Amino acid sequence: MSIAERRATRAVRAGTVTIGGGKPVVVQGMAKAPAWDGPAVLAQVERMAARGCELCRLAVPDERSLEAFAWVAKRSPLPLVADIHFQHRLALGAIAAGAAKLRINPGNIGGPEALAEVAREAIAAAVPIRVGVNLGSLEADLASSLGHTAAAMAESALRQVRVLEQLGVEGIVVSAKASDVPRTLDAYREISGRTEWPLHLGVTEAGPGLAGAVKGTLGIGLLLAQGIGDTIRVSLTGEPECEIDVAYDILAGLGLRRRGPELIACPTCGRCSFDVAGAARTVAGYLAGMHDPLVVAVMGCAVNGPGEARRADVGLAGAAGGRAVLFSGGRIVRTVSSEEAVPELIKEIERLRQGGISEVSDR
Amino acid sequence: MSIAERRATRAVRAGTVTIGGGKPVVVQGMAKAPAWDGPAVLAQVERMAARGCELCRLAVPDERSLEAFAWVAKRSPLPLVADIHFQHRLALGAIAAGAAKLRINPGNIGGPEALAEVAREAIAAAVPIRVGVNLGSLEADLASSLGHTAAAMAESALRQVRVLEQLGVEGIVVSAKASDVPRTLDAYREISGRTEWPLHLGVTEAGPGLAGAVKGTLGIGLLLAQGIGDTIRVSLTGEPECEIDVAYDILAGLGLRRRGPELIACPTCGRCSFDVAGAARTVAGYLAGMHDPLVVAVMGCAVNGPGEARRADVGLAGAAGGRAVLFSGGRIVRTVSSEEAVPELIKEIERLRQGGISEVSDR
């Protein structure tokens, strides 16, 4: 099969969520509002939760942000990860405030005693810790001995894991992020072969717009396809909830997880006999927020349309004279005019939903 | 290495472009304007060419569209592929009109004699032919004996190849498109192992917006990473030039080809000390259309910023007090205020460009 079986990892619990241990890949988000602005951060967390985010990371760079973190933690619909650098007191504070997980760098948290104190409190509160390396902040000795390579990234991440293991930490998640895809892949593969802790996937600094989505999809998608990765975060410059959508698009594309319906729309070409792009947008809007695992096809012409429309749960395929053929459950329902096409498609979907959709169609 | 060496394929020439034979992966586009509207089609071809498209496909569904095809072919900056179904006279007309390549389905072009005539004219004009299967239009016998599987898709595509080979066609390109990624991967892998002709990659009916880009990136990216694929077309519902951008984003992400500069922007988080998203958008606009293979970093904070900014050709990293540090060639140039940050970055890029950029930095 083209998608490899997932590699076995240990299960790590973060609040209500389990990462690794054969559980479905966990979708993470990260709030981007100013860290001290509790209400703004909470609003983002709630928007991400509504899109299917399961675990949300908040940066906690100072005391004021820690107060906001505590305020959000009391109200959050999701377990929260506190992302902390430089000041171990903030990590202790975040644990006390109800963090479900910490993300720290053992090398910059304030020395061995500070780290030991954080580890002790995390163990006591059953809070796991994510460690990991960003190529941009690789330790100087590794950068000079191994260069800015995947091997150096893996060694850096595994050093951090060993430090936490020696302190008795019982839940560890590991990440290794470079801004370029090939090194990210190599680093995760190396780490995956050398530890049983679950892995957090991401391609950091991915860039704006579609370019960011493409880069993140390549890095995360190529690893998931090899069975590597227990939780993912897509990084985009923009609204945090878009990151959740792209995460699910990746998981659905690989057949690993589905969030709601799938819309198959042809890209349109000179053969189109009705306005497929417009119809696809309308149908996408109608399907947004729906949780049934329906497959819906909107196809413009008689070349590929009928086949796709027939194999979907519900579908439209363009026909001669600007008309369209409506399919449901693999059978032709009727031919409709181009104005009727979308309303009739929606009517058919509603009919199916009322009948109850028990499983994903065999596509 | 994480990105496999490219599989050896035969070289196939389409006008001025060579597909396969170890040449760089060719970026294809497809016009979406009504096929009979020559000026509208030409305008799209020109916009795609400006974004780096190298070969452009036009649908030719009827006589009127054939006239438009001939009109566009005389004026096109790119070699054109004529996409023809059902009527072999249109294929003959497209060859006569200067098509650089044909895309046909031997099974629906009008019978063995019609196909032989098309093959004869294509051979005489040195016009290669793309054949291939779309899961939506699989032959009935294969669908019933093998099901809608990757194996059936591969068998269908290879049947078409054998038919053309028997007719003496000297340039063949093969494609196999399903709307789901795992079957697309499996079908291409199977075909790649069984023919030396170059492969055209695409995930058809990819859906609107980011979801389409994600699905296309998964399918095309996973295959390219395994060394499979000689020409690619990304299918998106929307403007055809966006497909070209995403194609290059995929190729650049895998380190296979670069079109102009690369912008690394952090996704922003609660640590940001200046408006990274705004700065990244401004810088992206400035870089658009530039062809120098520069790496530019725009980073918000002191955690990962300096490392990334240092390894880019030119970079900004957020610093305390809303200021930013400007890097060039791995060295700090100066610290600037947040208002100066983008203008100073651009000034530094212009300075570098005037000095001449000889190679991609070692990242």
PDB file of C-alpha atoms in Angstrom, chain A residues 1-3 30-35 57 59 61 83-86 108 134-137 148 177-183 185-186 189 204-215 217-218 220-223 225-226 233 235-238 242-243 246 249-255 262-271 276-277 280-281 284 299 302-308 311 363, chain B residues 1-3 30-35 57 59 61 83-86 108 134-137 148 177-183 185-186 189 204-215 217-218 221-223 225-226 233 235-238 242-243 246 249-255 262-271 276-277 280-281 284 299 302-308 311 362-363:
ATOM      1  CA  MET A   1       0.000   0.000   0.000  1.00  0.00           C
ATOM      2  CA  SER A   2       1.051   3.524  -0.687  1.00  0.00           C
ATOM      3  CA  ILE A   3       0.410   4.763   2.841  1.00  0.00           C
ATOM      4  CA  MET A  30      -1.574  27.505  18.215  1.00  0.00           C
ATOM      5  CA  ALA A  31      -3.117  30.782  19.306  1.00  0.00           C
ATOM      6  CA  LYS A  32      -1.604  33.850  17.659  1.00  0.00           C
ATOM      7  CA  ALA A  33      -3.298  36.674  19.553  1.00  0.00           C
ATOM      8  CA  PRO A  34      -1.035  38.616  21.927  1.00  0.00           C
ATOM      9  CA  ALA A  35      -0.221  36.182  24.716  1.00  0.00           C
ATOM     10  CA  ARG A  57      -0.633  25.664  22.247  1.00  0.00           C
ATOM     11  CA  ALA A  59       3.006  31.019  24.125  1.00  0.00           C
ATOM     12  CA  PRO A  61       6.612  34.612  27.358  1.00  0.00           C
ATOM     13  CA  ASP A  83       5.106  27.080  25.240  1.00  0.00           C
ATOM     14  CA  ILE A  84       7.840  28.424  27.481  1.00  0.00           C
ATOM     15  CA  HIS A  85      11.403  29.574  27.001  1.00  0.00           C
ATOM     16  CA  PHE A  86      14.061  31.088  29.276  1.00  0.00           C
ATOM     17  CA  ASN A 108      17.304  27.393  27.619  1.00  0.00           C
ATOM     18  CA  ASN A 134      14.279  24.069  15.507  1.00  0.00           C
ATOM     19  CA  LEU A 135      17.060  24.279  12.978  1.00  0.00           C
ATOM     20  CA  GLY A 136      17.173  28.004  13.647  1.00  0.00           C
ATOM     21  CA  SER A 137      18.179  27.463  17.287  1.00  0.00           C
ATOM     22  CA  HIS A 148      23.012  22.514  10.086  1.00  0.00           C
ATOM     23  CA  LYS A 177      11.502  21.482  12.644  1.00  0.00           C
ATOM     24  CA  ALA A 178      13.494  22.966   9.793  1.00  0.00           C
ATOM     25  CA  SER A 179      12.085  25.466   7.332  1.00  0.00           C
ATOM     26  CA  ASP A 180      13.061  23.228   4.427  1.00  0.00           C
ATOM     27  CA  VAL A 181      11.263  19.995   3.750  1.00  0.00           C
ATOM     28  CA  PRO A 182      14.071  17.526   2.915  1.00  0.00           C
ATOM     29  CA  ARG A 183      15.942  18.174   6.163  1.00  0.00           C
ATOM     30  CA  LEU A 185      11.988  14.597   6.666  1.00  0.00           C
ATOM     31  CA  ASP A 186      15.468  13.265   7.307  1.00  0.00           C
ATOM     32  CA  ARG A 189      13.112   9.646  10.159  1.00  0.00           C
ATOM     33  CA  THR A 204       8.095  25.769  10.814  1.00  0.00           C
ATOM     34  CA  GLU A 205       8.259  29.183   9.121  1.00  0.00           C
ATOM     35  CA  ALA A 206       6.221  27.956   6.216  1.00  0.00           C
ATOM     36  CA  GLY A 207       5.492  31.299   4.540  1.00  0.00           C
ATOM     37  CA  PRO A 208       2.297  33.103   3.527  1.00  0.00           C
ATOM     38  CA  GLY A 209      -0.785  31.894   1.665  1.00  0.00           C
ATOM     39  CA  LEU A 210      -0.842  28.861  -0.566  1.00  0.00           C
ATOM     40  CA  ALA A 211       2.959  28.537  -0.461  1.00  0.00           C
ATOM     41  CA  GLY A 212       2.788  27.894   3.276  1.00  0.00           C
ATOM     42  CA  ALA A 213       0.046  25.311   2.899  1.00  0.00           C
ATOM     43  CA  VAL A 214       2.029  23.545   0.175  1.00  0.00           C
ATOM     44  CA  LYS A 215       5.236  23.422   2.216  1.00  0.00           C
ATOM     45  CA  THR A 217       1.561  19.624   3.373  1.00  0.00           C
ATOM     46  CA  LEU A 218       4.750  18.272   1.816  1.00  0.00           C
ATOM     47  CA  ILE A 220       3.752  16.588   7.184  1.00  0.00           C
ATOM     48  CA  GLY A 221       2.218  14.548   4.372  1.00  0.00           C
ATOM     49  CA  LEU A 222       5.434  12.808   3.348  1.00  0.00           C
ATOM     50  CA  LEU A 223       6.109  11.779   6.946  1.00  0.00           C
ATOM     51  CA  ALA A 225       2.640   8.583   4.447  1.00  0.00           C
ATOM     52  CA  GLN A 226       5.645   6.746   5.891  1.00  0.00           C
ATOM     53  CA  ARG A 233       0.465  21.230  13.564  1.00  0.00           C
ATOM     54  CA  SER A 235       1.981  26.522  10.413  1.00  0.00           C
ATOM     55  CA  LEU A 236       0.488  29.215   8.222  1.00  0.00           C
ATOM     56  CA  THR A 237       0.872  32.978   8.297  1.00  0.00           C
ATOM     57  CA  GLY A 238      -2.759  33.950   8.850  1.00  0.00           C
ATOM     58  CA  CYS A 242      -7.046  27.842   8.700  1.00  0.00           C
ATOM     59  CA  GLU A 243      -4.237  25.711  10.092  1.00  0.00           C
ATOM     60  CA  VAL A 246      -5.353  22.265   6.291  1.00  0.00           C
ATOM     61  CA  ASP A 249      -7.232  18.193   4.529  1.00  0.00           C
ATOM     62  CA  ILE A 250      -3.869  16.426   4.865  1.00  0.00           C
ATOM     63  CA  LEU A 251      -5.254  13.668   7.071  1.00  0.00           C
ATOM     64  CA  ALA A 252      -8.280  13.158   4.827  1.00  0.00           C
ATOM     65  CA  GLY A 253      -6.139  13.196   1.675  1.00  0.00           C
ATOM     66  CA  LEU A 254      -4.045  10.351   3.041  1.00  0.00           C
ATOM     67  CA  GLY A 255      -7.116   8.477   4.210  1.00  0.00           C
ATOM     68  CA  GLU A 262     -15.527  15.499   1.155  1.00  0.00           C
ATOM     69  CA  LEU A 263     -16.238  17.587  -1.926  1.00  0.00           C
ATOM     70  CA  ILE A 264     -14.818  16.422  -5.254  1.00  0.00           C
ATOM     71  CA  ALA A 265     -15.008  19.219  -7.813  1.00  0.00           C
ATOM     72  CA  CYS A 266     -13.421  19.089 -11.231  1.00  0.00           C
ATOM     73  CA  PRO A 267     -10.926  21.876 -11.870  1.00  0.00           C
ATOM     74  CA  THR A 268     -13.047  23.063 -14.822  1.00  0.00           C
ATOM     75  CA  CYS A 269     -11.787  23.196 -18.380  1.00  0.00           C
ATOM     76  CA  GLY A 270     -13.023  24.248 -21.786  1.00  0.00           C
ATOM     77  CA  ARG A 271     -15.421  21.265 -21.769  1.00  0.00           C
ATOM     78  CA  VAL A 276     -18.781  24.171 -11.870  1.00  0.00           C
ATOM     79  CA  ALA A 277     -16.616  26.619  -9.921  1.00  0.00           C
ATOM     80  CA  ALA A 280     -18.598  23.968  -6.069  1.00  0.00           C
ATOM     81  CA  ARG A 281     -18.313  27.143  -3.987  1.00  0.00           C
ATOM     82  CA  ALA A 284     -18.680  23.886  -0.199  1.00  0.00           C
ATOM     83  CA  MET A 299     -18.297  17.600 -12.192  1.00  0.00           C
ATOM     84  CA  ALA A 302     -19.438  14.021 -19.774  1.00  0.00           C
ATOM     85  CA  VAL A 303     -15.797  12.787 -19.929  1.00  0.00           C
ATOM     86  CA  ASN A 304     -14.967  12.138 -16.278  1.00  0.00           C
ATOM     87  CA  GLY A 305     -18.119  13.427 -14.654  1.00  0.00           C
ATOM     88  CA  PRO A 306     -20.465  10.453 -14.631  1.00  0.00           C
ATOM     89  CA  GLY A 307     -17.835   8.059 -13.226  1.00  0.00           C
ATOM     90  CA  GLU A 308     -16.919  10.334 -10.330  1.00  0.00           C
ATOM     91  CA  ARG A 311     -18.994   6.703  -7.092  1.00  0.00           C
ATOM     92  CA  ARG A 363     -14.509   4.738  -2.878  1.00  0.00           C
TER      93      ARG A 363
ATOM     94  CA  MET B   1      18.271  11.017   1.369  1.00  0.00           C
ATOM     95  CA  SER B   2      14.646  11.784   1.876  1.00  0.00           C
ATOM     96  CA  ILE B   3      14.012  12.701  -1.764  1.00  0.00           C
ATOM     97  CA  MET B  30      -4.482  24.235 -18.554  1.00  0.00           C
ATOM     98  CA  ALA B  31      -6.598  27.083 -19.897  1.00  0.00           C
ATOM     99  CA  LYS B  32     -10.081  27.306 -18.404  1.00  0.00           C
ATOM    100  CA  ALA B  33     -11.694  30.010 -20.510  1.00  0.00           C
ATOM    101  CA  PRO B  34     -14.394  28.794 -22.921  1.00  0.00           C
ATOM    102  CA  ALA B  35     -12.527  26.748 -25.526  1.00  0.00           C
ATOM    103  CA  ARG B  57      -3.171  22.299 -22.411  1.00  0.00           C
ATOM    104  CA  ALA B  59      -9.559  21.511 -24.491  1.00  0.00           C
ATOM    105  CA  PRO B  61     -14.324  19.834 -27.812  1.00  0.00           C
ATOM    106  CA  ASP B  83      -7.044  17.732 -25.284  1.00  0.00           C
ATOM    107  CA  ILE B  84      -9.450  15.830 -27.491  1.00  0.00           C
ATOM    108  CA  HIS B  85     -12.179  13.256 -26.954  1.00  0.00           C
ATOM    109  CA  PHE B  86     -14.687  11.512 -29.201  1.00  0.00           C
ATOM    110  CA  ASN B 108     -13.024   7.017 -27.205  1.00  0.00           C
ATOM    111  CA  ASN B 134      -9.064   8.835 -15.057  1.00  0.00           C
ATOM    112  CA  LEU B 135     -10.667   6.654 -12.432  1.00  0.00           C
ATOM    113  CA  GLY B 136     -13.977   8.273 -13.360  1.00  0.00           C
ATOM    114  CA  SER B 137     -13.815   6.908 -16.907  1.00  0.00           C
ATOM    115  CA  HIS B 148     -12.053   0.757  -9.220  1.00  0.00           C
ATOM    116  CA  LYS B 177      -5.585  10.232 -12.131  1.00  0.00           C
ATOM    117  CA  ALA B 178      -7.917   9.376  -9.311  1.00  0.00           C
ATOM    118  CA  SER B 179      -9.533  11.942  -7.075  1.00  0.00           C
ATOM    119  CA  ASP B 180      -8.149  10.191  -4.000  1.00  0.00           C
ATOM    120  CA  VAL B 181      -4.485  10.282  -3.186  1.00  0.00           C
ATOM    121  CA  PRO B 182      -3.690   6.706  -2.097  1.00  0.00           C
ATOM    122  CA  ARG B 183      -5.024   5.162  -5.302  1.00  0.00           C
ATOM    123  CA  LEU B 185       0.027   6.912  -5.730  1.00  0.00           C
ATOM    124  CA  ASP B 186      -0.427   3.198  -6.166  1.00  0.00           C
ATOM    125  CA  ARG B 189       3.973   3.367  -8.885  1.00  0.00           C
ATOM    126  CA  THR B 204      -7.799  15.364 -10.728  1.00  0.00           C
ATOM    127  CA  GLU B 205     -10.944  16.944  -9.283  1.00  0.00           C
ATOM    128  CA  ALA B 206      -9.016  18.316  -6.362  1.00  0.00           C
ATOM    129  CA  GLY B 207     -11.655  20.664  -4.961  1.00  0.00           C
ATOM    130  CA  PRO B 208     -11.775  24.374  -4.170  1.00  0.00           C
ATOM    131  CA  GLY B 209      -9.305  26.628  -2.353  1.00  0.00           C
ATOM    132  CA  LEU B 210      -6.720  25.404   0.095  1.00  0.00           C
ATOM    133  CA  ALA B 211      -8.221  21.901   0.157  1.00  0.00           C
ATOM    134  CA  GLY B 212      -7.425  21.498  -3.541  1.00  0.00           C
ATOM    135  CA  ALA B 213      -3.874  22.722  -3.108  1.00  0.00           C
ATOM    136  CA  VAL B 214      -3.380  20.307  -0.205  1.00  0.00           C
ATOM    137  CA  LYS B 215      -4.710  17.302  -2.100  1.00  0.00           C
ATOM    138  CA  THR B 217       0.426  18.661  -3.165  1.00  0.00           C
ATOM    139  CA  LEU B 218       0.023  15.309  -1.415  1.00  0.00           C
ATOM    140  CA  GLY B 221       4.617  15.637  -3.828  1.00  0.00           C
ATOM    141  CA  LEU B 222       4.567  12.045  -2.579  1.00  0.00           C
ATOM    142  CA  LEU B 223       5.284  10.735  -6.080  1.00  0.00           C
ATOM    143  CA  ALA B 225       9.654  12.441  -3.521  1.00  0.00           C
ATOM    144  CA  GLN B 226       9.902   8.840  -4.723  1.00  0.00           C
ATOM    145  CA  ARG B 233      -0.107  19.754 -13.468  1.00  0.00           C
ATOM    146  CA  SER B 235      -5.580  21.124 -10.595  1.00  0.00           C
ATOM    147  CA  LEU B 236      -7.329  23.840  -8.629  1.00  0.00           C
ATOM    148  CA  THR B 237     -10.815  25.260  -8.936  1.00  0.00           C
ATOM    149  CA  GLY B 238      -9.910  28.898  -9.679  1.00  0.00           C
ATOM    150  CA  CYS B 242      -2.512  29.801  -9.299  1.00  0.00           C
ATOM    151  CA  GLU B 243      -1.931  26.225 -10.449  1.00  0.00           C
ATOM    152  CA  VAL B 246       1.485  25.808  -6.495  1.00  0.00           C
ATOM    153  CA  ASP B 249       5.896  25.639  -4.563  1.00  0.00           C
ATOM    154  CA  ILE B 250       5.861  21.828  -4.651  1.00  0.00           C
ATOM    155  CA  LEU B 251       9.026  21.606  -6.750  1.00  0.00           C
ATOM    156  CA  ALA B 252      10.830  24.170  -4.593  1.00  0.00           C
ATOM    157  CA  GLY B 253       9.681  22.517  -1.367  1.00  0.00           C
ATOM    158  CA  LEU B 254      11.238  19.237  -2.472  1.00  0.00           C
ATOM    159  CA  GLY B 255      14.389  20.977  -3.644  1.00  0.00           C
ATOM    160  CA  GLU B 262      12.046  31.851  -1.381  1.00  0.00           C
ATOM    161  CA  LEU B 263      10.434  33.656   1.541  1.00  0.00           C
ATOM    162  CA  ILE B 264      10.657  32.078   4.980  1.00  0.00           C
ATOM    163  CA  ALA B 265       8.189  33.736   7.353  1.00  0.00           C
ATOM    164  CA  CYS B 266       7.441  32.505  10.833  1.00  0.00           C
ATOM    165  CA  PRO B 267       3.781  31.678  11.415  1.00  0.00           C
ATOM    166  CA  THR B 268       3.667  34.302  14.220  1.00  0.00           C
ATOM    167  CA  CYS B 269       2.830  33.466  17.810  1.00  0.00           C
ATOM    168  CA  GLY B 270       2.383  35.247  21.104  1.00  0.00           C
ATOM    169  CA  ARG B 271       6.145  35.948  21.153  1.00  0.00           C
ATOM    170  CA  VAL B 276       5.521  39.643  10.963  1.00  0.00           C
ATOM    171  CA  ALA B 277       2.412  38.791   8.950  1.00  0.00           C
ATOM    172  CA  ALA B 280       5.818  39.032   5.189  1.00  0.00           C
ATOM    173  CA  ARG B 281       2.953  40.136   2.942  1.00  0.00           C
ATOM    174  CA  ALA B 284       6.127  38.684  -0.675  1.00  0.00           C
ATOM    175  CA  MET B 299      11.057  36.160  11.689  1.00  0.00           C
ATOM    176  CA  ALA B 302      14.484  35.953  19.461  1.00  0.00           C
ATOM    177  CA  VAL B 303      13.842  32.189  19.851  1.00  0.00           C
ATOM    178  CA  ASN B 304      14.158  30.908  16.259  1.00  0.00           C
ATOM    179  CA  GLY B 305      14.562  34.188  14.404  1.00  0.00           C
ATOM    180  CA  PRO B 306      18.305  34.841  14.487  1.00  0.00           C
ATOM    181  CA  GLY B 307      19.237  31.321  13.345  1.00  0.00           C
ATOM    182  CA  GLU B 308      16.880  31.396  10.349  1.00  0.00           C
ATOM    183  CA  ARG B 311      21.149  31.285   7.243  1.00  0.00           C
ATOM    184  CA  ASP B 362      23.907  26.807   1.532  1.00  0.00           C
ATOM    185  CA  ARG B 363      20.765  26.183   3.537  1.00  0.00           C
TER     186      ARG B 363
END
